[in-house]
PDB file of C-alpha atoms in Angstrom:
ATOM      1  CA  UNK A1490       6.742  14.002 -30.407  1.00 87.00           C
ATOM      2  CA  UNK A1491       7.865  17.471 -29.137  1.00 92.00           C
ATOM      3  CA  UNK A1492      10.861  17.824 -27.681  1.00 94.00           C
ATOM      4  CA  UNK A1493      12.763  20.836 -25.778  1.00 96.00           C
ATOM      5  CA  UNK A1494      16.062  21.732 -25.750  1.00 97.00           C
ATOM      6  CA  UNK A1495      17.619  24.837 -23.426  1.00 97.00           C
ATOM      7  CA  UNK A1496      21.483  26.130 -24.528  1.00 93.00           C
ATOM      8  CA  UNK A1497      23.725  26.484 -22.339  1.00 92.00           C
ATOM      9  CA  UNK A1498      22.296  23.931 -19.145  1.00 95.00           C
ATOM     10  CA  UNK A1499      24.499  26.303 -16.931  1.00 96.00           C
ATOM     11  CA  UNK A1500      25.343  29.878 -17.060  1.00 95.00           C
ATOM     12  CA  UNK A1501      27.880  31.847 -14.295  1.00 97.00           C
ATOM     13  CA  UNK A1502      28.227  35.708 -15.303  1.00 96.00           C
ATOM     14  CA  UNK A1503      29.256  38.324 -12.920  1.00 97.00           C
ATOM     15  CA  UNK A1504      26.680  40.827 -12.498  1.00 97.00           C
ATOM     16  CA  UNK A1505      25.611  43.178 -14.397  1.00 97.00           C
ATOM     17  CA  UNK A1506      25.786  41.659 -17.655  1.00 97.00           C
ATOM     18  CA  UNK A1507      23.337  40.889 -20.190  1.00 97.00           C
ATOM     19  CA  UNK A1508      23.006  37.627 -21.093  1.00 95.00           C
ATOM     20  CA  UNK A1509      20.679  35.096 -23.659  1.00 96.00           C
ATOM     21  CA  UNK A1510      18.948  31.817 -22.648  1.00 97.00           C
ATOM     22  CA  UNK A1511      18.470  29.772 -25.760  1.00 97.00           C
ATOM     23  CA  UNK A1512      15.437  27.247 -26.112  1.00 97.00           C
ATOM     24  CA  UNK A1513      14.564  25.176 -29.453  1.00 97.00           C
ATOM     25  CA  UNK A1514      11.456  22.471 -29.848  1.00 96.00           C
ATOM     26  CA  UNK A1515      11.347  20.248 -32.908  1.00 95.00           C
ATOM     27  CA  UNK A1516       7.364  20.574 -33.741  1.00 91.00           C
ATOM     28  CA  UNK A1517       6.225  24.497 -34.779  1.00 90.00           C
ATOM     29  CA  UNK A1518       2.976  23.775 -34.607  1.00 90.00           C
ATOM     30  CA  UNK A1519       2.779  25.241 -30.984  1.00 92.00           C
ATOM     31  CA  UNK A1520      -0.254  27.845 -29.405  1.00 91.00           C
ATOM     32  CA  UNK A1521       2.080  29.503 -27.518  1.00 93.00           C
ATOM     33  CA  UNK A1522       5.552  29.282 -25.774  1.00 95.00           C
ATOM     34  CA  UNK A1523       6.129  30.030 -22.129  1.00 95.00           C
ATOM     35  CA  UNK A1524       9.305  31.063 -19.750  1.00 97.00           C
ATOM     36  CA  UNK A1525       9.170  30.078 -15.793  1.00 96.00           C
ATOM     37  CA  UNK A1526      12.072  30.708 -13.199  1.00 96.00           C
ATOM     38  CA  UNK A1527      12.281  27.861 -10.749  1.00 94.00           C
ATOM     39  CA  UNK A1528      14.766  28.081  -7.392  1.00 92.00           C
ATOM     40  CA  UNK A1529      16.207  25.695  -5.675  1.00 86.00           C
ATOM     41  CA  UNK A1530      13.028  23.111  -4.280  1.00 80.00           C
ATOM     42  CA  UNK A1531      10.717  25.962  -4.993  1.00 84.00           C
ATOM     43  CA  UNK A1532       7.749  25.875  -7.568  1.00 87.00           C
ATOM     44  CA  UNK A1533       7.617  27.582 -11.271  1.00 92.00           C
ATOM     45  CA  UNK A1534       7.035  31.133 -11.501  1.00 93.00           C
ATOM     46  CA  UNK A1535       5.579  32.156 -14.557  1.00 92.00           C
ATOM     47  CA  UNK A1536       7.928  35.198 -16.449  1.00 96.00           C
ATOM     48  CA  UNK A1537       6.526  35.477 -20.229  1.00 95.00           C
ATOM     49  CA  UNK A1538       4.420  33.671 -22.283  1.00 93.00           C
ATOM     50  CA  UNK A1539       4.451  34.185 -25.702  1.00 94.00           C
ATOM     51  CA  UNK A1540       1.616  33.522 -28.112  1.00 92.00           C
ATOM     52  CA  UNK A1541       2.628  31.749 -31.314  1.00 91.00           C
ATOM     53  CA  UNK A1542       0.966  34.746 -33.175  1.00 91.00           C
ATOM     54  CA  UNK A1543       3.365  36.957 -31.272  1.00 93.00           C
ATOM     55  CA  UNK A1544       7.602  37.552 -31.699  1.00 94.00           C
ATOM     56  CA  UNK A1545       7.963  39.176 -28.164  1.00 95.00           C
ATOM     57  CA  UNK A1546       7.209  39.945 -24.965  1.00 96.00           C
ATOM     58  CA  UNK A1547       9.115  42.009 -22.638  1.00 96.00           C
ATOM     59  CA  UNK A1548       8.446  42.743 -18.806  1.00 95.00           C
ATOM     60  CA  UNK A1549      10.876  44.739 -16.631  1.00 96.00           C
ATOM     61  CA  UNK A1550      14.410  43.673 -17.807  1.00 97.00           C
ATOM     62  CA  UNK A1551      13.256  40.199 -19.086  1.00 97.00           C
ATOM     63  CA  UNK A1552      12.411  40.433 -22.993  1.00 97.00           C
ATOM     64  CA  UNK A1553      11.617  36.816 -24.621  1.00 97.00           C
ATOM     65  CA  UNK A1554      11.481  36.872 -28.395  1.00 97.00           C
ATOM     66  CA  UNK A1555       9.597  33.477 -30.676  1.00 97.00           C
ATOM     67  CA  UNK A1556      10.917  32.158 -34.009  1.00 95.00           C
ATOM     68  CA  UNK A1557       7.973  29.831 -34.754  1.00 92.00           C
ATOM     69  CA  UNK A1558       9.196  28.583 -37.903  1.00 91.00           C
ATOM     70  CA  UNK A1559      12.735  27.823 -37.004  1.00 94.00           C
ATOM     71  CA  UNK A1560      11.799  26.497 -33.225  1.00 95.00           C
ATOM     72  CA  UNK A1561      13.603  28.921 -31.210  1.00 97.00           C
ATOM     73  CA  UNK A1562      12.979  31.333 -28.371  1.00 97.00           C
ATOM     74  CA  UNK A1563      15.524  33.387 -26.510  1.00 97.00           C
ATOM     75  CA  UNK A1564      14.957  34.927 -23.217  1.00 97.00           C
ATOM     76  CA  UNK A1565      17.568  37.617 -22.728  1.00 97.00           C
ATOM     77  CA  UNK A1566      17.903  38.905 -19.536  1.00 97.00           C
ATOM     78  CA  UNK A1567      19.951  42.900 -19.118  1.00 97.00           C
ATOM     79  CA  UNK A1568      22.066  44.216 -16.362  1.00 97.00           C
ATOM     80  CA  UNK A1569      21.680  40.628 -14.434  1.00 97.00           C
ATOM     81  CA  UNK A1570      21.573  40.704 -10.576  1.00 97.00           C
ATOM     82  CA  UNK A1571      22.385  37.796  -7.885  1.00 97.00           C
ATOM     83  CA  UNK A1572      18.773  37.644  -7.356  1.00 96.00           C
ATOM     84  CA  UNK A1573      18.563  36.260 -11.330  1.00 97.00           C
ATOM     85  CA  UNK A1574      20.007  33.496 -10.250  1.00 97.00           C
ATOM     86  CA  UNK A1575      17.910  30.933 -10.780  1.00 97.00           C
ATOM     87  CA  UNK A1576      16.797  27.805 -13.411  1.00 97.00           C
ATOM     88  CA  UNK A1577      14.879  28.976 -15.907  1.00 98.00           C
ATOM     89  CA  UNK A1578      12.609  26.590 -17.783  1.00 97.00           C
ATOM     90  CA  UNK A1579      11.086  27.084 -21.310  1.00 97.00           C
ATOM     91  CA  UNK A1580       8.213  25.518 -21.962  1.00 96.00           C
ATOM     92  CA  UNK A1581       5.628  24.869 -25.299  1.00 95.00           C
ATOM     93  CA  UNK A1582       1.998  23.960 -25.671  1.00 91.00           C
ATOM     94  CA  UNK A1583       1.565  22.303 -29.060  1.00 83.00           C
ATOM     95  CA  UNK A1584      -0.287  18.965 -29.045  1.00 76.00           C
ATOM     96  CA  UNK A1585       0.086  18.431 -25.393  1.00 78.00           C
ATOM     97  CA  UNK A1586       0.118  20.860 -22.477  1.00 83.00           C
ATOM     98  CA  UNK A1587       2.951  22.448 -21.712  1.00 90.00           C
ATOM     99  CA  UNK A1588       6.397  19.970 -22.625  1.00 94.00           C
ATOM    100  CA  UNK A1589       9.151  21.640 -20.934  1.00 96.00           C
ATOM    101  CA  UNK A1590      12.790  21.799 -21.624  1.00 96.00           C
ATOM    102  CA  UNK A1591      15.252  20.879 -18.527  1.00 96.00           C
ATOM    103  CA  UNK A1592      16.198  24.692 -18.438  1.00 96.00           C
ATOM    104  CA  UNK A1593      19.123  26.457 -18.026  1.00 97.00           C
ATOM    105  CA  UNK A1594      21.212  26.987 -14.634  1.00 97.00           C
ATOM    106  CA  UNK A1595      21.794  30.652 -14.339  1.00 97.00           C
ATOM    107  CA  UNK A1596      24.653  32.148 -11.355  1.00 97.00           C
ATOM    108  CA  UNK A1597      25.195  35.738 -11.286  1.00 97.00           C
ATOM    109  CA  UNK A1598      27.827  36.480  -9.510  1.00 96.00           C
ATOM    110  CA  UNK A1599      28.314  39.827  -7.101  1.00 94.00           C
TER     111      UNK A1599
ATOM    112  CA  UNK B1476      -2.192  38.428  -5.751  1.00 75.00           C
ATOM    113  CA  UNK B1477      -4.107  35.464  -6.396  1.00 80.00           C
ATOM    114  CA  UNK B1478      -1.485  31.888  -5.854  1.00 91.00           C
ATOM    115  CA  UNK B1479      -1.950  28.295  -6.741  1.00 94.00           C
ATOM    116  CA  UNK B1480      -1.628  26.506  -3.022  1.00 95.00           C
ATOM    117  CA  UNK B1481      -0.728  23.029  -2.569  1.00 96.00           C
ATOM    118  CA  UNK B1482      -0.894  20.745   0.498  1.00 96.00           C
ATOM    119  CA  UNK B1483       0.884  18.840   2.046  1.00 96.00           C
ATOM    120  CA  UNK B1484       4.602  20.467   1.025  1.00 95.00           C
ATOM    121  CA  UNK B1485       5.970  17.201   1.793  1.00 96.00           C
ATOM    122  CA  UNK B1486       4.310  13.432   1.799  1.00 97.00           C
ATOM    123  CA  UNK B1487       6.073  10.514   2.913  1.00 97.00           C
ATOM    124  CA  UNK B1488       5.038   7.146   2.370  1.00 97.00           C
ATOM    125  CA  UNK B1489       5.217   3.657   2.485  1.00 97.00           C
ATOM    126  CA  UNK B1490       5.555   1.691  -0.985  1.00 97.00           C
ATOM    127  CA  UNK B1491       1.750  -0.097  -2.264  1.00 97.00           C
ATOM    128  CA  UNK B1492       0.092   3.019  -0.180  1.00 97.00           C
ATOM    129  CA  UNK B1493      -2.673   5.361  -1.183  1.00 97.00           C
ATOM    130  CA  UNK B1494      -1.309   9.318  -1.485  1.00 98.00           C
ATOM    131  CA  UNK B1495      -4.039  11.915  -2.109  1.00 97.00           C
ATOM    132  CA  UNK B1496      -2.001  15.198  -2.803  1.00 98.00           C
ATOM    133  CA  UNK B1497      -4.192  18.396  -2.800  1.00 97.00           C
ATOM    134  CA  UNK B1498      -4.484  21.645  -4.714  1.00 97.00           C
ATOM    135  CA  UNK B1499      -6.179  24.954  -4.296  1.00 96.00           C
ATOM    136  CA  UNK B1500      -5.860  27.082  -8.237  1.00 95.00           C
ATOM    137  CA  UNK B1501      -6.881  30.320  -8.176  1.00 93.00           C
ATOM    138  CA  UNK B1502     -10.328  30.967  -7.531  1.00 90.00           C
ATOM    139  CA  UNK B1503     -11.605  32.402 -10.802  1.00 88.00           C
ATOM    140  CA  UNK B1504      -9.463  29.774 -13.503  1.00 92.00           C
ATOM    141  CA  UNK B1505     -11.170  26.852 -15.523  1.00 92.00           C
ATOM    142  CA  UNK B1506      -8.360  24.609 -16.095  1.00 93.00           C
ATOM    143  CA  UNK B1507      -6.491  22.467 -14.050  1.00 95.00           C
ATOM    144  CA  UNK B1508      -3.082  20.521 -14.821  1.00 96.00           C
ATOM    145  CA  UNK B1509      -0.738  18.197 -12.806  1.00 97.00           C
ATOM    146  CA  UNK B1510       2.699  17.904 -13.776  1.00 97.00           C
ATOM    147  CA  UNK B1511       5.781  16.044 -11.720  1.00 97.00           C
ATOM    148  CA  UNK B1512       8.998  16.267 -11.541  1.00 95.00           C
ATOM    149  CA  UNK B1513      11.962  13.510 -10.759  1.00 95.00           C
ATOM    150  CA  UNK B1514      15.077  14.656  -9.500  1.00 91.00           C
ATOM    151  CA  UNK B1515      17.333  16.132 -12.077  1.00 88.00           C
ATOM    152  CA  UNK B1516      14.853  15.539 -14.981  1.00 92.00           C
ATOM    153  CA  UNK B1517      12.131  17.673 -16.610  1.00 94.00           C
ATOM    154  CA  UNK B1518       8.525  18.940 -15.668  1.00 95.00           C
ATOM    155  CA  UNK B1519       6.489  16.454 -17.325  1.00 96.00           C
ATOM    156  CA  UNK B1520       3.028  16.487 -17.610  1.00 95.00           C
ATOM    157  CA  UNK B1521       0.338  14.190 -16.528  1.00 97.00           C
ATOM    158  CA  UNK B1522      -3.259  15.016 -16.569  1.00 96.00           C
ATOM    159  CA  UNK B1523      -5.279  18.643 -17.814  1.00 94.00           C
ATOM    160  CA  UNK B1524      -9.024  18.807 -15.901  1.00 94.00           C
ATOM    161  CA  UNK B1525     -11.722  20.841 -17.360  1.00 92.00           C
ATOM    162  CA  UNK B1526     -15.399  21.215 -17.014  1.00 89.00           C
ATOM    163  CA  UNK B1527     -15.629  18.304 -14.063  1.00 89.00           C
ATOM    164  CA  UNK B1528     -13.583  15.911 -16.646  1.00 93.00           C
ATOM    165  CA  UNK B1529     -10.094  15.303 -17.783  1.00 95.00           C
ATOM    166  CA  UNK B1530      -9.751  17.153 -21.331  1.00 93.00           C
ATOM    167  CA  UNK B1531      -5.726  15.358 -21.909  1.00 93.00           C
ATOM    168  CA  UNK B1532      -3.622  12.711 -19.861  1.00 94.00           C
ATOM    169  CA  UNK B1533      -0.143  11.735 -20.764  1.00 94.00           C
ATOM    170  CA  UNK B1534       1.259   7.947 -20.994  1.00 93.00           C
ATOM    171  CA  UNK B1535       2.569   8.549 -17.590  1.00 94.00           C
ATOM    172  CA  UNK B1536      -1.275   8.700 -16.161  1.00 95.00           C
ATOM    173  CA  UNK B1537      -1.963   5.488 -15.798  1.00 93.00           C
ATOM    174  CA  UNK B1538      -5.015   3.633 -13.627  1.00 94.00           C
ATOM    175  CA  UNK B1539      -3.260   4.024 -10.741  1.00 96.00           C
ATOM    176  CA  UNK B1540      -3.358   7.983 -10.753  1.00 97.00           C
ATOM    177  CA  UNK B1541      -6.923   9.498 -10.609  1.00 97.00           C
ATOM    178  CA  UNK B1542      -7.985  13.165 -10.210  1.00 96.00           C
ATOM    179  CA  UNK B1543     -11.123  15.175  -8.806  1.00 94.00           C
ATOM    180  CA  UNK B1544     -12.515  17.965  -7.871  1.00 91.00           C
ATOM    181  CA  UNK B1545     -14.589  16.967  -5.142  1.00 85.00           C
ATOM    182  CA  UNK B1546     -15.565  20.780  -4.430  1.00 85.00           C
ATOM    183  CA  UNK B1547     -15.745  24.526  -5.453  1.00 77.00           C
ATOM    184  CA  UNK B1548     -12.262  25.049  -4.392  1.00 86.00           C
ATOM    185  CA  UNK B1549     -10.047  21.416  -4.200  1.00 93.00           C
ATOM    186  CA  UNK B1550      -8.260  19.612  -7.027  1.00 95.00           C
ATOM    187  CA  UNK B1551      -6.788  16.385  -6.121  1.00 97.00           C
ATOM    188  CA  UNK B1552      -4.463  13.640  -7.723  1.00 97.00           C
ATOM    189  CA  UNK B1553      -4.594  10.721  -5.916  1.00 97.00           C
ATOM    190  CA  UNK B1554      -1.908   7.742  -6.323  1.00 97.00           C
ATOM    191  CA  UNK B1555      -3.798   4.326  -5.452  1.00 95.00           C
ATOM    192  CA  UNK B1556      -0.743   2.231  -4.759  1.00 94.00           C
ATOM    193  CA  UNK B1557       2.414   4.132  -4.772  1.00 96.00           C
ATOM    194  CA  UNK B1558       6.040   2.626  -5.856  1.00 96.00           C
ATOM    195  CA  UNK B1559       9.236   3.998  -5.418  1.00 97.00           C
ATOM    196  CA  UNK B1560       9.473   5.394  -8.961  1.00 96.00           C
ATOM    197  CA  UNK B1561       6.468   7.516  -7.910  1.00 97.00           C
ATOM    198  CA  UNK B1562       9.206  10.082  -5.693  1.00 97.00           C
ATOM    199  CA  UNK B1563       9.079  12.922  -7.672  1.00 97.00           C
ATOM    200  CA  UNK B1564       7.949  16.767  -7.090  1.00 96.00           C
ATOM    201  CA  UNK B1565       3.946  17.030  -8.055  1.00 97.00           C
ATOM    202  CA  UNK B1566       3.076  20.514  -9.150  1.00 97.00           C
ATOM    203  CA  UNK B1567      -0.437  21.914 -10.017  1.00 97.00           C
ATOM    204  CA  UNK B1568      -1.267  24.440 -12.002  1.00 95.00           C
ATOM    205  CA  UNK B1569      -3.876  25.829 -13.159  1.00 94.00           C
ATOM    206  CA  UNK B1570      -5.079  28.480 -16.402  1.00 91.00           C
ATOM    207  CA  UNK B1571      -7.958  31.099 -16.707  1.00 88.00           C
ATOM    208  CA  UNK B1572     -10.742  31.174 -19.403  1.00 80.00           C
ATOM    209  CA  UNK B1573      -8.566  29.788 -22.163  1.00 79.00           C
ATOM    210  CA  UNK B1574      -6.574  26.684 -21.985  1.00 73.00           C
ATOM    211  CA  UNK B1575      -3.265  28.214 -23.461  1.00 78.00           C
ATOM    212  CA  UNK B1576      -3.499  31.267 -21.174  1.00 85.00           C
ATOM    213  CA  UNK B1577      -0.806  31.603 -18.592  1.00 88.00           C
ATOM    214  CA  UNK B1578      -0.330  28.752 -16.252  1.00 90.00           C
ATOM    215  CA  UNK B1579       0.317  29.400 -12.912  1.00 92.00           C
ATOM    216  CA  UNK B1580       1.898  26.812 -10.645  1.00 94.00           C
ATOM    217  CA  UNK B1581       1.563  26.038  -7.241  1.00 95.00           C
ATOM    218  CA  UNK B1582       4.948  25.322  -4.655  1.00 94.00           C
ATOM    219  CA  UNK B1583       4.622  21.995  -5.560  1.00 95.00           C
ATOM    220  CA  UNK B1584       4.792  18.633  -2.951  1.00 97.00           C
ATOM    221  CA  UNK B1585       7.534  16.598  -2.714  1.00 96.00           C
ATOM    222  CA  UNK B1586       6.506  12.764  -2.550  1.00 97.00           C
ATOM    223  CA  UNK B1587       8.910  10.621  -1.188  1.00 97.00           C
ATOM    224  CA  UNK B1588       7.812   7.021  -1.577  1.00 97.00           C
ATOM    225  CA  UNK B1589      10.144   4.638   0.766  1.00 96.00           C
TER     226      UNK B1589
END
Protein backbone atom coordinates (compact mmCIF):
# COMPACT_ATOMS: atom_id res chain seq x y z
CA UNK A 1 0.00 0.00 0.00
CA UNK A 2 1.35 3.51 -0.86
CA UNK A 3 2.09 5.67 1.59
CA UNK A 4 3.19 9.55 1.74
CA UNK A 5 5.35 11.18 3.82
CA UNK A 6 6.01 15.31 3.73
CA UNK A 7 9.46 16.61 5.80
CA UNK A 8 9.28 19.03 7.81
CA UNK A 9 5.07 19.07 8.82
CA UNK A 10 5.81 22.84 9.64
CA UNK A 11 8.04 25.38 8.21
CA UNK A 12 8.38 29.36 9.64
CA UNK A 13 11.10 31.34 7.46
CA UNK A 14 11.21 35.01 7.25
CA UNK A 15 10.73 36.16 3.85
CA UNK A 16 12.61 36.10 1.25
CA UNK A 17 14.27 32.92 1.60
CA UNK A 18 14.38 29.93 -0.41
CA UNK A 19 13.30 27.05 1.04
CA UNK A 20 12.66 22.90 0.14
CA UNK A 21 9.48 20.88 0.89
CA UNK A 22 10.44 17.25 1.06
CA UNK A 23 7.88 14.40 0.06
CA UNK A 24 8.78 10.48 -0.12
CA UNK A 25 6.12 7.46 -1.08
CA UNK A 26 7.16 3.86 -0.51
CA UNK A 27 5.78 2.28 -4.01
CA UNK A 28 7.76 3.82 -7.40
CA UNK A 29 5.57 2.45 -9.50
CA UNK A 30 3.61 5.83 -9.76
CA UNK A 31 2.12 7.70 -13.33
CA UNK A 32 2.82 10.81 -12.07
CA UNK A 33 3.34 12.92 -8.84
CA UNK A 34 1.45 16.08 -8.07
CA UNK A 35 1.95 19.37 -5.67
CA UNK A 36 -1.36 21.37 -4.39
CA UNK A 37 -1.34 24.46 -1.93
CA UNK A 38 -4.30 24.30 0.39
CA UNK A 39 -5.23 27.50 2.91
CA UNK A 40 -6.79 27.54 5.79
CA UNK A 41 -10.69 25.79 5.07
CA UNK A 42 -10.07 26.48 1.45
CA UNK A 43 -9.88 23.75 -1.37
CA UNK A 44 -6.54 22.32 -3.23
CA UNK A 45 -5.01 24.34 -5.80
CA UNK A 46 -3.16 22.48 -8.17
CA UNK A 47 0.86 23.94 -8.48
CA UNK A 48 2.90 21.11 -10.52
CA UNK A 49 2.37 17.86 -11.56
CA UNK A 50 5.03 15.88 -12.54
CA UNK A 51 4.90 12.92 -14.89
CA UNK A 52 6.84 9.88 -13.72
CA UNK A 53 8.68 10.08 -17.15
CA UNK A 54 9.67 13.59 -16.15
CA UNK A 55 12.51 15.00 -13.25
CA UNK A 56 10.99 18.60 -13.18
CA UNK A 57 8.70 21.06 -13.55
CA UNK A 58 9.06 24.60 -12.77
CA UNK A 59 6.36 27.49 -12.93
CA UNK A 60 7.07 31.05 -11.72
CA UNK A 61 9.27 30.64 -8.56
CA UNK A 62 7.91 27.10 -7.72
CA UNK A 63 10.32 24.33 -9.33
CA UNK A 64 9.33 20.58 -8.19
CA UNK A 65 11.93 18.00 -9.11
CA UNK A 66 10.92 13.61 -9.10
CA UNK A 67 13.34 10.88 -7.98
CA UNK A 68 11.20 7.92 -9.11
CA UNK A 69 13.47 5.32 -8.07
CA UNK A 70 14.36 6.52 -4.66
CA UNK A 71 10.58 7.93 -3.84
CA UNK A 72 11.27 11.47 -3.41
CA UNK A 73 10.09 14.81 -4.72
CA UNK A 74 11.11 18.23 -3.52
CA UNK A 75 9.23 21.32 -4.18
CA UNK A 76 11.54 24.24 -3.58
CA UNK A 77 10.09 27.38 -3.40
CA UNK A 78 12.78 30.94 -4.02
CA UNK A 79 12.59 34.35 -2.55
CA UNK A 80 9.33 33.16 -0.37
CA UNK A 81 6.61 35.81 0.30
CA UNK A 82 3.77 35.97 3.18
CA UNK A 83 1.41 35.11 0.53
CA UNK A 84 3.43 31.42 0.35
CA UNK A 85 2.13 30.77 3.31
CA UNK A 86 0.18 28.06 3.03
CA UNK A 87 -0.05 23.85 3.43
CA UNK A 88 1.24 22.33 0.72
CA UNK A 89 0.22 18.77 -0.07
CA UNK A 90 2.12 16.22 -2.29
CA UNK A 91 0.30 13.85 -3.77
CA UNK A 92 0.96 10.34 -6.13
CA UNK A 93 -1.14 8.36 -8.54
CA UNK A 94 0.23 4.82 -8.62
CA UNK A 95 -2.35 2.04 -8.14
CA UNK A 96 -4.97 4.29 -6.78
CA UNK A 97 -5.85 7.90 -7.56
CA UNK A 98 -4.13 10.35 -6.09
CA UNK A 99 -2.82 9.15 -2.13
CA UNK A 100 -1.76 12.27 -0.57
CA UNK A 101 0.74 13.03 2.06
CA UNK A 102 -0.56 15.29 5.17
CA UNK A 103 1.69 18.17 3.72
CA UNK A 104 3.79 20.53 5.09
CA UNK A 105 2.77 23.84 7.13
CA UNK A 106 4.61 26.65 5.52
CA UNK A 107 4.74 30.56 7.53
CA UNK A 108 6.68 33.16 5.88
CA UNK A 109 7.19 35.67 7.90
CA UNK A 110 7.34 39.68 6.84
CA UNK B 1 -10.51 30.24 -16.11
CA UNK B 2 -12.48 27.24 -16.04
CA UNK B 3 -13.15 26.05 -11.79
CA UNK B 4 -14.48 22.92 -10.25
CA UNK B 5 -17.76 24.37 -8.19
CA UNK B 6 -19.25 22.65 -5.37
CA UNK B 7 -22.57 23.17 -3.54
CA UNK B 8 -23.61 23.51 -0.72
CA UNK B 9 -20.15 25.05 1.06
CA UNK B 10 -21.50 23.83 4.19
CA UNK B 11 -24.17 20.82 5.07
CA UNK B 12 -25.40 20.19 8.38
CA UNK B 13 -27.16 17.26 9.40
CA UNK B 14 -28.80 15.08 11.59
CA UNK B 15 -27.11 11.52 12.28
CA UNK B 16 -29.09 8.28 10.06
CA UNK B 17 -29.96 11.26 7.37
CA UNK B 18 -29.62 11.27 3.63
CA UNK B 19 -26.81 14.11 2.35
CA UNK B 20 -26.59 14.56 -1.44
CA UNK B 21 -23.47 16.90 -1.88
CA UNK B 22 -23.12 18.34 -5.46
CA UNK B 23 -20.40 19.10 -7.97
CA UNK B 24 -20.03 21.06 -11.14
CA UNK B 25 -16.08 19.88 -12.94
CA UNK B 26 -15.14 21.76 -15.61
CA UNK B 27 -17.12 21.56 -18.57
CA UNK B 28 -14.82 19.89 -21.08
CA UNK B 29 -13.03 16.96 -18.43
CA UNK B 30 -13.90 13.12 -18.49
CA UNK B 31 -13.07 12.11 -15.10
CA UNK B 32 -14.52 12.67 -11.96
CA UNK B 33 -13.09 11.90 -8.30
CA UNK B 34 -14.35 12.46 -4.69
CA UNK B 35 -11.98 12.67 -2.01
CA UNK B 36 -12.66 13.79 1.92
CA UNK B 37 -10.97 15.06 4.36
CA UNK B 38 -11.25 14.68 8.46
CA UNK B 39 -9.93 17.26 10.51
CA UNK B 40 -6.22 17.18 10.90
CA UNK B 41 -5.79 14.04 8.69
CA UNK B 42 -5.08 13.50 4.97
CA UNK B 43 -7.06 13.87 1.59
CA UNK B 44 -8.16 10.46 1.08
CA UNK B 45 -9.79 9.22 -1.72
CA UNK B 46 -13.06 7.60 -2.29
CA UNK B 47 -14.56 7.01 -5.61
CA UNK B 48 -13.04 7.94 -9.56
CA UNK B 49 -16.30 8.19 -12.21
CA UNK B 50 -15.75 7.71 -15.82
CA UNK B 51 -17.77 7.06 -18.86
CA UNK B 52 -21.35 7.07 -16.75
CA UNK B 53 -19.57 4.35 -14.28
CA UNK B 54 -17.21 4.26 -11.41
CA UNK B 55 -13.66 3.17 -12.95
CA UNK B 56 -11.96 2.83 -8.86
CA UNK B 57 -13.53 3.12 -5.24
CA UNK B 58 -11.51 2.94 -2.12
CA UNK B 59 -12.39 0.70 1.14
CA UNK B 60 -13.80 3.83 2.52
CA UNK B 61 -16.78 3.71 -0.30
CA UNK B 62 -18.92 1.62 1.10
CA UNK B 63 -22.94 0.92 0.21
CA UNK B 64 -23.85 3.69 1.97
CA UNK B 65 -22.02 6.28 -0.41
CA UNK B 66 -23.30 6.28 -4.07
CA UNK B 67 -22.41 8.65 -6.95
CA UNK B 68 -24.12 9.97 -10.30
CA UNK B 69 -24.20 12.03 -12.82
CA UNK B 70 -27.69 12.58 -13.31
CA UNK B 71 -26.90 15.30 -16.14
CA UNK B 72 -24.51 17.03 -18.67
CA UNK B 73 -23.15 19.17 -16.01
CA UNK B 74 -23.83 17.58 -12.12
CA UNK B 75 -21.74 15.01 -10.25
CA UNK B 76 -23.12 13.94 -7.03
CA UNK B 77 -22.06 11.75 -3.93
CA UNK B 78 -24.78 11.01 -1.97
CA UNK B 79 -24.47 9.59 1.79
CA UNK B 80 -27.71 7.33 2.46
CA UNK B 81 -27.56 7.36 6.23
CA UNK B 82 -24.97 9.59 7.61
CA UNK B 83 -22.99 8.97 11.12
CA UNK B 84 -20.95 11.17 12.93
CA UNK B 85 -17.67 9.75 11.57
CA UNK B 86 -19.01 10.95 8.19
CA UNK B 87 -17.89 15.01 9.32
CA UNK B 88 -15.23 15.50 7.16
CA UNK B 89 -14.42 18.10 4.16
CA UNK B 90 -15.75 16.38 0.66
CA UNK B 91 -13.79 17.67 -2.27
CA UNK B 92 -14.39 16.92 -6.03
CA UNK B 93 -12.25 16.99 -8.56
CA UNK B 94 -12.16 16.31 -11.66
CA UNK B 95 -9.27 15.49 -14.82
CA UNK B 96 -9.35 16.13 -18.67
CA UNK B 97 -8.91 13.48 -21.46
CA UNK B 98 -6.47 11.35 -19.52
CA UNK B 99 -7.00 10.03 -16.11
CA UNK B 100 -3.48 11.06 -14.69
CA UNK B 101 -3.76 14.57 -16.18
CA UNK B 102 -3.98 17.39 -13.72
CA UNK B 103 -6.72 17.24 -11.20
CA UNK B 104 -8.42 20.15 -10.38
CA UNK B 105 -10.39 20.46 -7.16
CA UNK B 106 -13.33 22.17 -6.28
CA UNK B 107 -13.68 24.50 -2.66
CA UNK B 108 -14.79 21.58 -1.17
CA UNK B 109 -18.12 21.18 1.45
CA UNK B 110 -17.79 20.84 4.84
CA UNK B 111 -20.27 18.09 6.29
CA UNK B 112 -20.96 18.34 9.70
CA UNK B 113 -22.97 15.35 10.85
CA UNK B 114 -24.50 16.09 14.55
Amino acid sequence: KQEVTQIPAALSVPEGENLVLNCSFTDSAIYNLQWFRQDPGKGLTSLLLIQSSQREQTSGRLNASLDKSSGRSTLYIAASQPGDSATYLCAVWGNTPLVFGKGTRLSVIA
Amino acid sequence: EPEVTQTPSHQVTQMGQEVILRCVPISNHLYFYWYRQILGQKVEFLVSFYNNEISEKSEIFDDQFSVERPDGSNFTLKIRSTKLEDSAMYFCASSGTTSTDTQYFGPGTRLTVL
